[in-house]
Amino acid sequence: MRFGFHTFMVDPGELQDIARTADASGWDSIQVADAPFFPETVSVPYPYHPDGSRFWPLDMPVLDPWVAITAMAAVTQRIRFVPSVLRLAIRQPLLEAKSLCSVAAISNDRVALGVGLAWMPEEFKWLNQDMKTRGARQDEAIQVLRLLMQGGMVEFHGKHIDFDRLTMAPVPRKRIPIYVGGTTKPALRRAARYGDGWIAVIHALAEVKEVVAELTRLRREFGRENEPFDIMMHCPDAETVDDIRRLEDLGITDLQVTPWTLPGSVQVEKGLSSSMQQQPSLAAKQDAIKRYAGEVIDKLR
């Protein structure tokens, strides 16, 4: 089992110190958010909060994920970084490929890519993208990213993305995994068909067996059942070392936790808001990162 945590709602000024502490303590990954802007009003509910509201202040500072990762990669040696998730359906894939390849070069390939469709109609409207085609465009964008990361002269002619022969450098020296986020049936199919893994939001331990079985079935449908496949999941009721071993036996490869939250305060039905809203001091976060490493991570290595 690998262990990581998310930095949404963390003060940007704390990121480098947190990354240093996690790197030295044996953590495996740090996830960063992608939020280009926050509209004052949104025409649809937020899908990952029980009452549909946004649980963060609209003036909360959120760094561009590639800037945040570069800043943390520059002061660490081994931990890897994951945009979770990059709203690929509102972004230009050629430019995102350049950013991804650049960050891979700076970090010595210590990066993976989590992708999602984005959920706010205002993002699509104001960034001049068609929300109705977001799934199909993301499918093509994933293929384009993989193609460009191979290096050499390449071309792509899809329904939504089209370009003639071009090359991009530098490219990663090893395969950069692309993880697909989302909990809908189309998202699971997309992860099984195109992804190197799946990023879950939050699930109870009792739900894990069923969702892993569905992913396994879908991967078999696409002839990919024998390929490596990671599952990154936040499972707040997996509290003991034995619970985590159960998750590992079920096929979970990466457990996402928030080490500085109060014990028992994160409930699946409330989403991740109760976890992310807990923002103690930097020193308290660092102590929690080291304590969780000693009490849990070290016992599973």
PDB file of N, CA, C and O in Angstrom, residues 244-295:
ATOM      1  N   ILE A 244      -6.455  -1.500   6.672  1.00  0.00           N
ATOM      2  CA  ILE A 244      -5.692  -1.117   5.483  1.00  0.00           C
ATOM      3  C   ILE A 244      -5.207  -2.359   4.743  1.00  0.00           C
ATOM      4  O   ILE A 244      -5.192  -2.385   3.505  1.00  0.00           O
ATOM      5  N   ARG A 245      -4.850  -3.388   5.472  1.00  0.00           N
ATOM      6  CA  ARG A 245      -4.472  -4.647   4.824  1.00  0.00           C
ATOM      7  C   ARG A 245      -5.652  -5.234   4.059  1.00  0.00           C
ATOM      8  O   ARG A 245      -5.487  -5.827   2.985  1.00  0.00           O
ATOM      9  N   ARG A 246      -6.860  -5.100   4.600  1.00  0.00           N
ATOM     10  CA  ARG A 246      -8.060  -5.564   3.886  1.00  0.00           C
ATOM     11  C   ARG A 246      -8.212  -4.807   2.570  1.00  0.00           C
ATOM     12  O   ARG A 246      -8.514  -5.414   1.526  1.00  0.00           O
ATOM     13  N   LEU A 247      -8.008  -3.498   2.607  1.00  0.00           N
ATOM     14  CA  LEU A 247      -8.079  -2.709   1.381  1.00  0.00           C
ATOM     15  C   LEU A 247      -7.044  -3.174   0.368  1.00  0.00           C
ATOM     16  O   LEU A 247      -7.330  -3.287  -0.828  1.00  0.00           O
ATOM     17  N   GLU A 248      -5.860  -3.433   0.848  1.00  0.00           N
ATOM     18  CA  GLU A 248      -4.791  -3.892  -0.034  1.00  0.00           C
ATOM     19  C   GLU A 248      -5.159  -5.228  -0.675  1.00  0.00           C
ATOM     20  O   GLU A 248      -4.938  -5.442  -1.873  1.00  0.00           O
ATOM     21  N   ASP A 249      -5.745  -6.122   0.114  1.00  0.00           N
ATOM     22  CA  ASP A 249      -6.156  -7.423  -0.409  1.00  0.00           C
ATOM     23  C   ASP A 249      -7.255  -7.281  -1.470  1.00  0.00           C
ATOM     24  O   ASP A 249      -7.357  -8.104  -2.389  1.00  0.00           O
ATOM     25  N   LEU A 250      -8.062  -6.230  -1.356  1.00  0.00           N
ATOM     26  CA  LEU A 250      -9.135  -5.990  -2.322  1.00  0.00           C
ATOM     27  C   LEU A 250      -8.643  -5.332  -3.606  1.00  0.00           C
ATOM     28  O   LEU A 250      -9.400  -5.224  -4.576  1.00  0.00           O
ATOM     29  N   GLY A 251      -7.401  -4.865  -3.609  1.00  0.00           N
ATOM     30  CA  GLY A 251      -6.842  -4.282  -4.823  1.00  0.00           C
ATOM     31  C   GLY A 251      -6.574  -2.793  -4.761  1.00  0.00           C
ATOM     32  O   GLY A 251      -6.184  -2.194  -5.773  1.00  0.00           O
ATOM     33  N   ILE A 252      -6.771  -2.165  -3.593  1.00  0.00           N
ATOM     34  CA  ILE A 252      -6.460  -0.749  -3.450  1.00  0.00           C
ATOM     35  C   ILE A 252      -4.946  -0.591  -3.366  1.00  0.00           C
ATOM     36  O   ILE A 252      -4.292  -1.237  -2.553  1.00  0.00           O
ATOM     37  N   THR A 253      -4.402   0.280  -4.203  1.00  0.00           N
ATOM     38  CA  THR A 253      -2.945   0.451  -4.244  1.00  0.00           C
ATOM     39  C   THR A 253      -2.477   1.695  -3.508  1.00  0.00           C
ATOM     40  O   THR A 253      -1.336   1.758  -3.051  1.00  0.00           O
ATOM     41  N   ASP A 254      -3.357   2.717  -3.422  1.00  0.00           N
ATOM     42  CA  ASP A 254      -2.975   3.998  -2.822  1.00  0.00           C
ATOM     43  C   ASP A 254      -4.090   4.473  -1.901  1.00  0.00           C
ATOM     44  O   ASP A 254      -5.214   4.717  -2.357  1.00  0.00           O
ATOM     45  N   LEU A 255      -3.779   4.602  -0.623  1.00  0.00           N
ATOM     46  CA  LEU A 255      -4.758   5.106   0.331  1.00  0.00           C
ATOM     47  C   LEU A 255      -4.510   6.589   0.566  1.00  0.00           C
ATOM     48  O   LEU A 255      -3.404   7.006   0.909  1.00  0.00           O
ATOM     49  N   GLN A 256      -5.556   7.381   0.346  1.00  0.00           N
ATOM     50  CA  GLN A 256      -5.476   8.819   0.580  1.00  0.00           C
ATOM     51  C   GLN A 256      -6.079   9.131   1.943  1.00  0.00           C
ATOM     52  O   GLN A 256      -7.213   8.759   2.232  1.00  0.00           O
ATOM     53  N   VAL A 257      -5.317   9.799   2.775  1.00  0.00           N
ATOM     54  CA  VAL A 257      -5.781  10.174   4.106  1.00  0.00           C
ATOM     55  C   VAL A 257      -5.467  11.652   4.322  1.00  0.00           C
ATOM     56  O   VAL A 257      -4.722  12.263   3.551  1.00  0.00           O
ATOM     57  N   THR A 258      -6.051  12.230   5.358  1.00  0.00           N
ATOM     58  CA  THR A 258      -5.675  13.577   5.776  1.00  0.00           C
ATOM     59  C   THR A 258      -5.181  13.447   7.206  1.00  0.00           C
ATOM     60  O   THR A 258      -5.993  13.408   8.142  1.00  0.00           O
ATOM     61  N   PRO A 259      -3.885  13.336   7.407  1.00  0.00           N
ATOM     62  CA  PRO A 259      -3.364  12.929   8.714  1.00  0.00           C
ATOM     63  C   PRO A 259      -3.646  13.908   9.841  1.00  0.00           C
ATOM     64  O   PRO A 259      -3.624  13.523  11.011  1.00  0.00           O
ATOM     65  N   TRP A 260      -3.941  15.179   9.513  1.00  0.00           N
ATOM     66  CA  TRP A 260      -4.139  16.161  10.579  1.00  0.00           C
ATOM     67  C   TRP A 260      -5.604  16.334  10.977  1.00  0.00           C
ATOM     68  O   TRP A 260      -5.940  17.235  11.738  1.00  0.00           O
ATOM     69  N   THR A 261      -6.514  15.492  10.478  1.00  0.00           N
ATOM     70  CA  THR A 261      -7.908  15.600  10.893  1.00  0.00           C
ATOM     71  C   THR A 261      -8.111  14.905  12.240  1.00  0.00           C
ATOM     72  O   THR A 261      -7.364  13.996  12.619  1.00  0.00           O
ATOM     73  N   LEU A 262      -9.160  15.337  12.951  1.00  0.00           N
ATOM     74  CA  LEU A 262      -9.484  14.723  14.229  1.00  0.00           C
ATOM     75  C   LEU A 262      -9.998  13.305  14.012  1.00  0.00           C
ATOM     76  O   LEU A 262     -10.772  13.063  13.087  1.00  0.00           O
ATOM     77  N   PRO A 263      -9.590  12.354  14.834  1.00  0.00           N
ATOM     78  CA  PRO A 263     -10.054  10.969  14.675  1.00  0.00           C
ATOM     79  C   PRO A 263     -11.573  10.872  14.685  1.00  0.00           C
ATOM     80  O   PRO A 263     -12.244  11.471  15.517  1.00  0.00           O
ATOM     81  N   GLY A 264     -12.117  10.122  13.731  1.00  0.00           N
ATOM     82  CA  GLY A 264     -13.554   9.897  13.670  1.00  0.00           C
ATOM     83  C   GLY A 264     -14.372  11.055  13.138  1.00  0.00           C
ATOM     84  O   GLY A 264     -15.604  10.988  13.113  1.00  0.00           O
ATOM     85  N   SER A 265     -13.721  12.115  12.680  1.00  0.00           N
ATOM     86  CA  SER A 265     -14.464  13.310  12.250  1.00  0.00           C
ATOM     87  C   SER A 265     -14.863  13.274  10.780  1.00  0.00           C
ATOM     88  O   SER A 265     -15.662  14.098  10.344  1.00  0.00           O
ATOM     89  N   VAL A 266     -14.309  12.350  10.008  1.00  0.00           N
ATOM     90  CA  VAL A 266     -14.598  12.288   8.573  1.00  0.00           C
ATOM     91  C   VAL A 266     -15.580  11.147   8.319  1.00  0.00           C
ATOM     92  O   VAL A 266     -15.290   9.998   8.608  1.00  0.00           O
ATOM     93  N   GLN A 267     -16.748  11.489   7.794  1.00  0.00           N
ATOM     94  CA  GLN A 267     -17.775  10.502   7.503  1.00  0.00           C
ATOM     95  C   GLN A 267     -18.063  10.488   6.009  1.00  0.00           C
ATOM     96  O   GLN A 267     -18.114  11.540   5.370  1.00  0.00           O
ATOM     97  N   VAL A 268     -18.256   9.298   5.471  1.00  0.00           N
ATOM     98  CA  VAL A 268     -18.446   9.141   4.030  1.00  0.00           C
ATOM     99  C   VAL A 268     -19.624   9.970   3.534  1.00  0.00           C
ATOM    100  O   VAL A 268     -19.545  10.659   2.516  1.00  0.00           O
ATOM    101  N   GLU A 269     -20.733   9.933   4.280  1.00  0.00           N
ATOM    102  CA  GLU A 269     -21.942  10.616   3.815  1.00  0.00           C
ATOM    103  C   GLU A 269     -21.794  12.141   3.804  1.00  0.00           C
ATOM    104  O   GLU A 269     -22.557  12.844   3.146  1.00  0.00           O
ATOM    105  N   LYS A 270     -20.799  12.665   4.504  1.00  0.00           N
ATOM    106  CA  LYS A 270     -20.570  14.111   4.519  1.00  0.00           C
ATOM    107  C   LYS A 270     -19.538  14.545   3.488  1.00  0.00           C
ATOM    108  O   LYS A 270     -19.256  15.730   3.362  1.00  0.00           O
ATOM    109  N   GLY A 271     -18.983  13.593   2.765  1.00  0.00           N
ATOM    110  CA  GLY A 271     -17.971  13.932   1.773  1.00  0.00           C
ATOM    111  C   GLY A 271     -16.659  14.331   2.431  1.00  0.00           C
ATOM    112  O   GLY A 271     -16.451  14.145   3.641  1.00  0.00           O
ATOM    113  N   LEU A 272     -15.761  14.899   1.629  1.00  0.00           N
ATOM    114  CA  LEU A 272     -14.435  15.259   2.136  1.00  0.00           C
ATOM    115  C   LEU A 272     -14.385  16.632   2.794  1.00  0.00           C
ATOM    116  O   LEU A 272     -13.349  17.026   3.303  1.00  0.00           O
ATOM    117  N   SER A 273     -15.509  17.337   2.817  1.00  0.00           N
ATOM    118  CA  SER A 273     -15.469  18.697   3.336  1.00  0.00           C
ATOM    119  C   SER A 273     -15.039  18.742   4.797  1.00  0.00           C
ATOM    120  O   SER A 273     -14.270  19.616   5.205  1.00  0.00           O
ATOM    121  N   SER A 274     -15.513  17.786   5.608  1.00  0.00           N
ATOM    122  CA  SER A 274     -15.164  17.804   7.024  1.00  0.00           C
ATOM    123  C   SER A 274     -13.687  17.558   7.245  1.00  0.00           C
ATOM    124  O   SER A 274     -13.112  17.987   8.249  1.00  0.00           O
ATOM    125  N   SER A 275     -13.054  16.870   6.292  1.00  0.00           N
ATOM    126  CA  SER A 275     -11.614  16.639   6.375  1.00  0.00           C
ATOM    127  C   SER A 275     -10.829  17.864   5.933  1.00  0.00           C
ATOM    128  O   SER A 275      -9.942  18.344   6.629  1.00  0.00           O
ATOM    129  N   MET A 276     -11.186  18.389   4.765  1.00  0.00           N
ATOM    130  CA  MET A 276     -10.408  19.485   4.194  1.00  0.00           C
ATOM    131  C   MET A 276     -10.582  20.801   4.941  1.00  0.00           C
ATOM    132  O   MET A 276      -9.703  21.660   4.915  1.00  0.00           O
ATOM    133  N   GLN A 277     -11.708  20.962   5.618  1.00  0.00           N
ATOM    134  CA  GLN A 277     -11.934  22.193   6.361  1.00  0.00           C
ATOM    135  C   GLN A 277     -11.120  22.262   7.645  1.00  0.00           C
ATOM    136  O   GLN A 277     -11.003  23.335   8.230  1.00  0.00           O
ATOM    137  N   GLN A 278     -10.588  21.147   8.065  1.00  0.00           N
ATOM    138  CA  GLN A 278      -9.740  21.151   9.253  1.00  0.00           C
ATOM    139  C   GLN A 278      -8.330  21.560   8.839  1.00  0.00           C
ATOM    140  O   GLN A 278      -7.616  20.794   8.197  1.00  0.00           O
ATOM    141  N   GLN A 279      -7.937  22.758   9.203  1.00  0.00           N
ATOM    142  CA  GLN A 279      -6.635  23.286   8.823  1.00  0.00           C
ATOM    143  C   GLN A 279      -5.914  23.827  10.062  1.00  0.00           C
ATOM    144  O   GLN A 279      -5.942  25.023  10.350  1.00  0.00           O
ATOM    145  N   PRO A 280      -5.285  22.934  10.823  1.00  0.00           N
ATOM    146  CA  PRO A 280      -4.515  23.392  11.980  1.00  0.00           C
ATOM    147  C   PRO A 280      -3.251  24.116  11.529  1.00  0.00           C
ATOM    148  O   PRO A 280      -3.014  24.304  10.334  1.00  0.00           O
ATOM    149  N   SER A 281      -2.429  24.496  12.474  1.00  0.00           N
ATOM    150  CA  SER A 281      -1.200  25.214  12.159  1.00  0.00           C
ATOM    151  C   SER A 281      -0.253  24.338  11.343  1.00  0.00           C
ATOM    152  O   SER A 281      -0.388  23.106  11.310  1.00  0.00           O
ATOM    153  N   LEU A 282       0.705  24.972  10.708  1.00  0.00           N
ATOM    154  CA  LEU A 282       1.709  24.226   9.945  1.00  0.00           C
ATOM    155  C   LEU A 282       2.429  23.224  10.834  1.00  0.00           C
ATOM    156  O   LEU A 282       2.628  22.067  10.438  1.00  0.00           O
ATOM    157  N   ALA A 283       2.807  23.645  12.029  1.00  0.00           N
ATOM    158  CA  ALA A 283       3.523  22.736  12.937  1.00  0.00           C
ATOM    159  C   ALA A 283       2.668  21.524  13.287  1.00  0.00           C
ATOM    160  O   ALA A 283       3.168  20.392  13.351  1.00  0.00           O
ATOM    161  N   ALA A 284       1.357  21.751  13.495  1.00  0.00           N
ATOM    162  CA  ALA A 284       0.463  20.641  13.810  1.00  0.00           C
ATOM    163  C   ALA A 284       0.337  19.698  12.618  1.00  0.00           C
ATOM    164  O   ALA A 284       0.293  18.468  12.781  1.00  0.00           O
ATOM    165  N   LYS A 285       0.271  20.244  11.413  1.00  0.00           N
ATOM    166  CA  LYS A 285       0.213  19.399  10.222  1.00  0.00           C
ATOM    167  C   LYS A 285       1.482  18.552  10.111  1.00  0.00           C
ATOM    168  O   LYS A 285       1.424  17.345   9.828  1.00  0.00           O
ATOM    169  N   GLN A 286       2.632  19.167  10.303  1.00  0.00           N
ATOM    170  CA  GLN A 286       3.891  18.432  10.184  1.00  0.00           C
ATOM    171  C   GLN A 286       3.991  17.335  11.237  1.00  0.00           C
ATOM    172  O   GLN A 286       4.439  16.225  10.945  1.00  0.00           O
ATOM    173  N   ASP A 287       3.577  17.627  12.465  1.00  0.00           N
ATOM    174  CA  ASP A 287       3.588  16.606  13.518  1.00  0.00           C
ATOM    175  C   ASP A 287       2.671  15.445  13.149  1.00  0.00           C
ATOM    176  O   ASP A 287       3.024  14.275  13.349  1.00  0.00           O
ATOM    177  N   ALA A 288       1.493  15.756  12.576  1.00  0.00           N
ATOM    178  CA  ALA A 288       0.545  14.705  12.198  1.00  0.00           C
ATOM    179  C   ALA A 288       1.085  13.852  11.056  1.00  0.00           C
ATOM    180  O   ALA A 288       0.901  12.632  11.030  1.00  0.00           O
ATOM    181  N   ILE A 289       1.747  14.486  10.095  1.00  0.00           N
ATOM    182  CA  ILE A 289       2.343  13.754   8.976  1.00  0.00           C
ATOM    183  C   ILE A 289       3.381  12.761   9.487  1.00  0.00           C
ATOM    184  O   ILE A 289       3.410  11.587   9.078  1.00  0.00           O
ATOM    185  N   LYS A 290       4.226  13.198  10.401  1.00  0.00           N
ATOM    186  CA  LYS A 290       5.257  12.318  10.953  1.00  0.00           C
ATOM    187  C   LYS A 290       4.646  11.234  11.846  1.00  0.00           C
ATOM    188  O   LYS A 290       5.086  10.070  11.821  1.00  0.00           O
ATOM    189  N   ARG A 291       3.634  11.598  12.623  1.00  0.00           N
ATOM    190  CA  ARG A 291       3.006  10.628  13.524  1.00  0.00           C
ATOM    191  C   ARG A 291       2.315   9.512  12.735  1.00  0.00           C
ATOM    192  O   ARG A 291       2.470   8.323  13.056  1.00  0.00           O
ATOM    193  N   TYR A 292       1.558   9.868  11.687  1.00  0.00           N
ATOM    194  CA  TYR A 292       0.885   8.841  10.885  1.00  0.00           C
ATOM    195  C   TYR A 292       1.908   7.932  10.212  1.00  0.00           C
ATOM    196  O   TYR A 292       1.706   6.707  10.138  1.00  0.00           O
ATOM    197  N   ALA A 293       2.991   8.501   9.765  1.00  0.00           N
ATOM    198  CA  ALA A 293       4.040   7.687   9.130  1.00  0.00           C
ATOM    199  C   ALA A 293       4.578   6.653  10.119  1.00  0.00           C
ATOM    200  O   ALA A 293       4.784   5.485   9.763  1.00  0.00           O
ATOM    201  N   GLY A 294       4.812   7.094  11.353  1.00  0.00           N
ATOM    202  CA  GLY A 294       5.364   6.175  12.343  1.00  0.00           C
ATOM    203  C   GLY A 294       4.378   5.135  12.820  1.00  0.00           C
ATOM    204  O   GLY A 294       4.744   3.967  13.044  1.00  0.00           O
ATOM    205  N   GLU A 295       3.109   5.530  12.973  1.00  0.00           N
ATOM    206  CA  GLU A 295       2.120   4.640  13.552  1.00  0.00           C
ATOM    207  C   GLU A 295       1.471   3.709  12.511  1.00  0.00           C
ATOM    208  O   GLU A 295       0.974   2.641  12.903  1.00  0.00           O
TER     209      GLU A 295
END
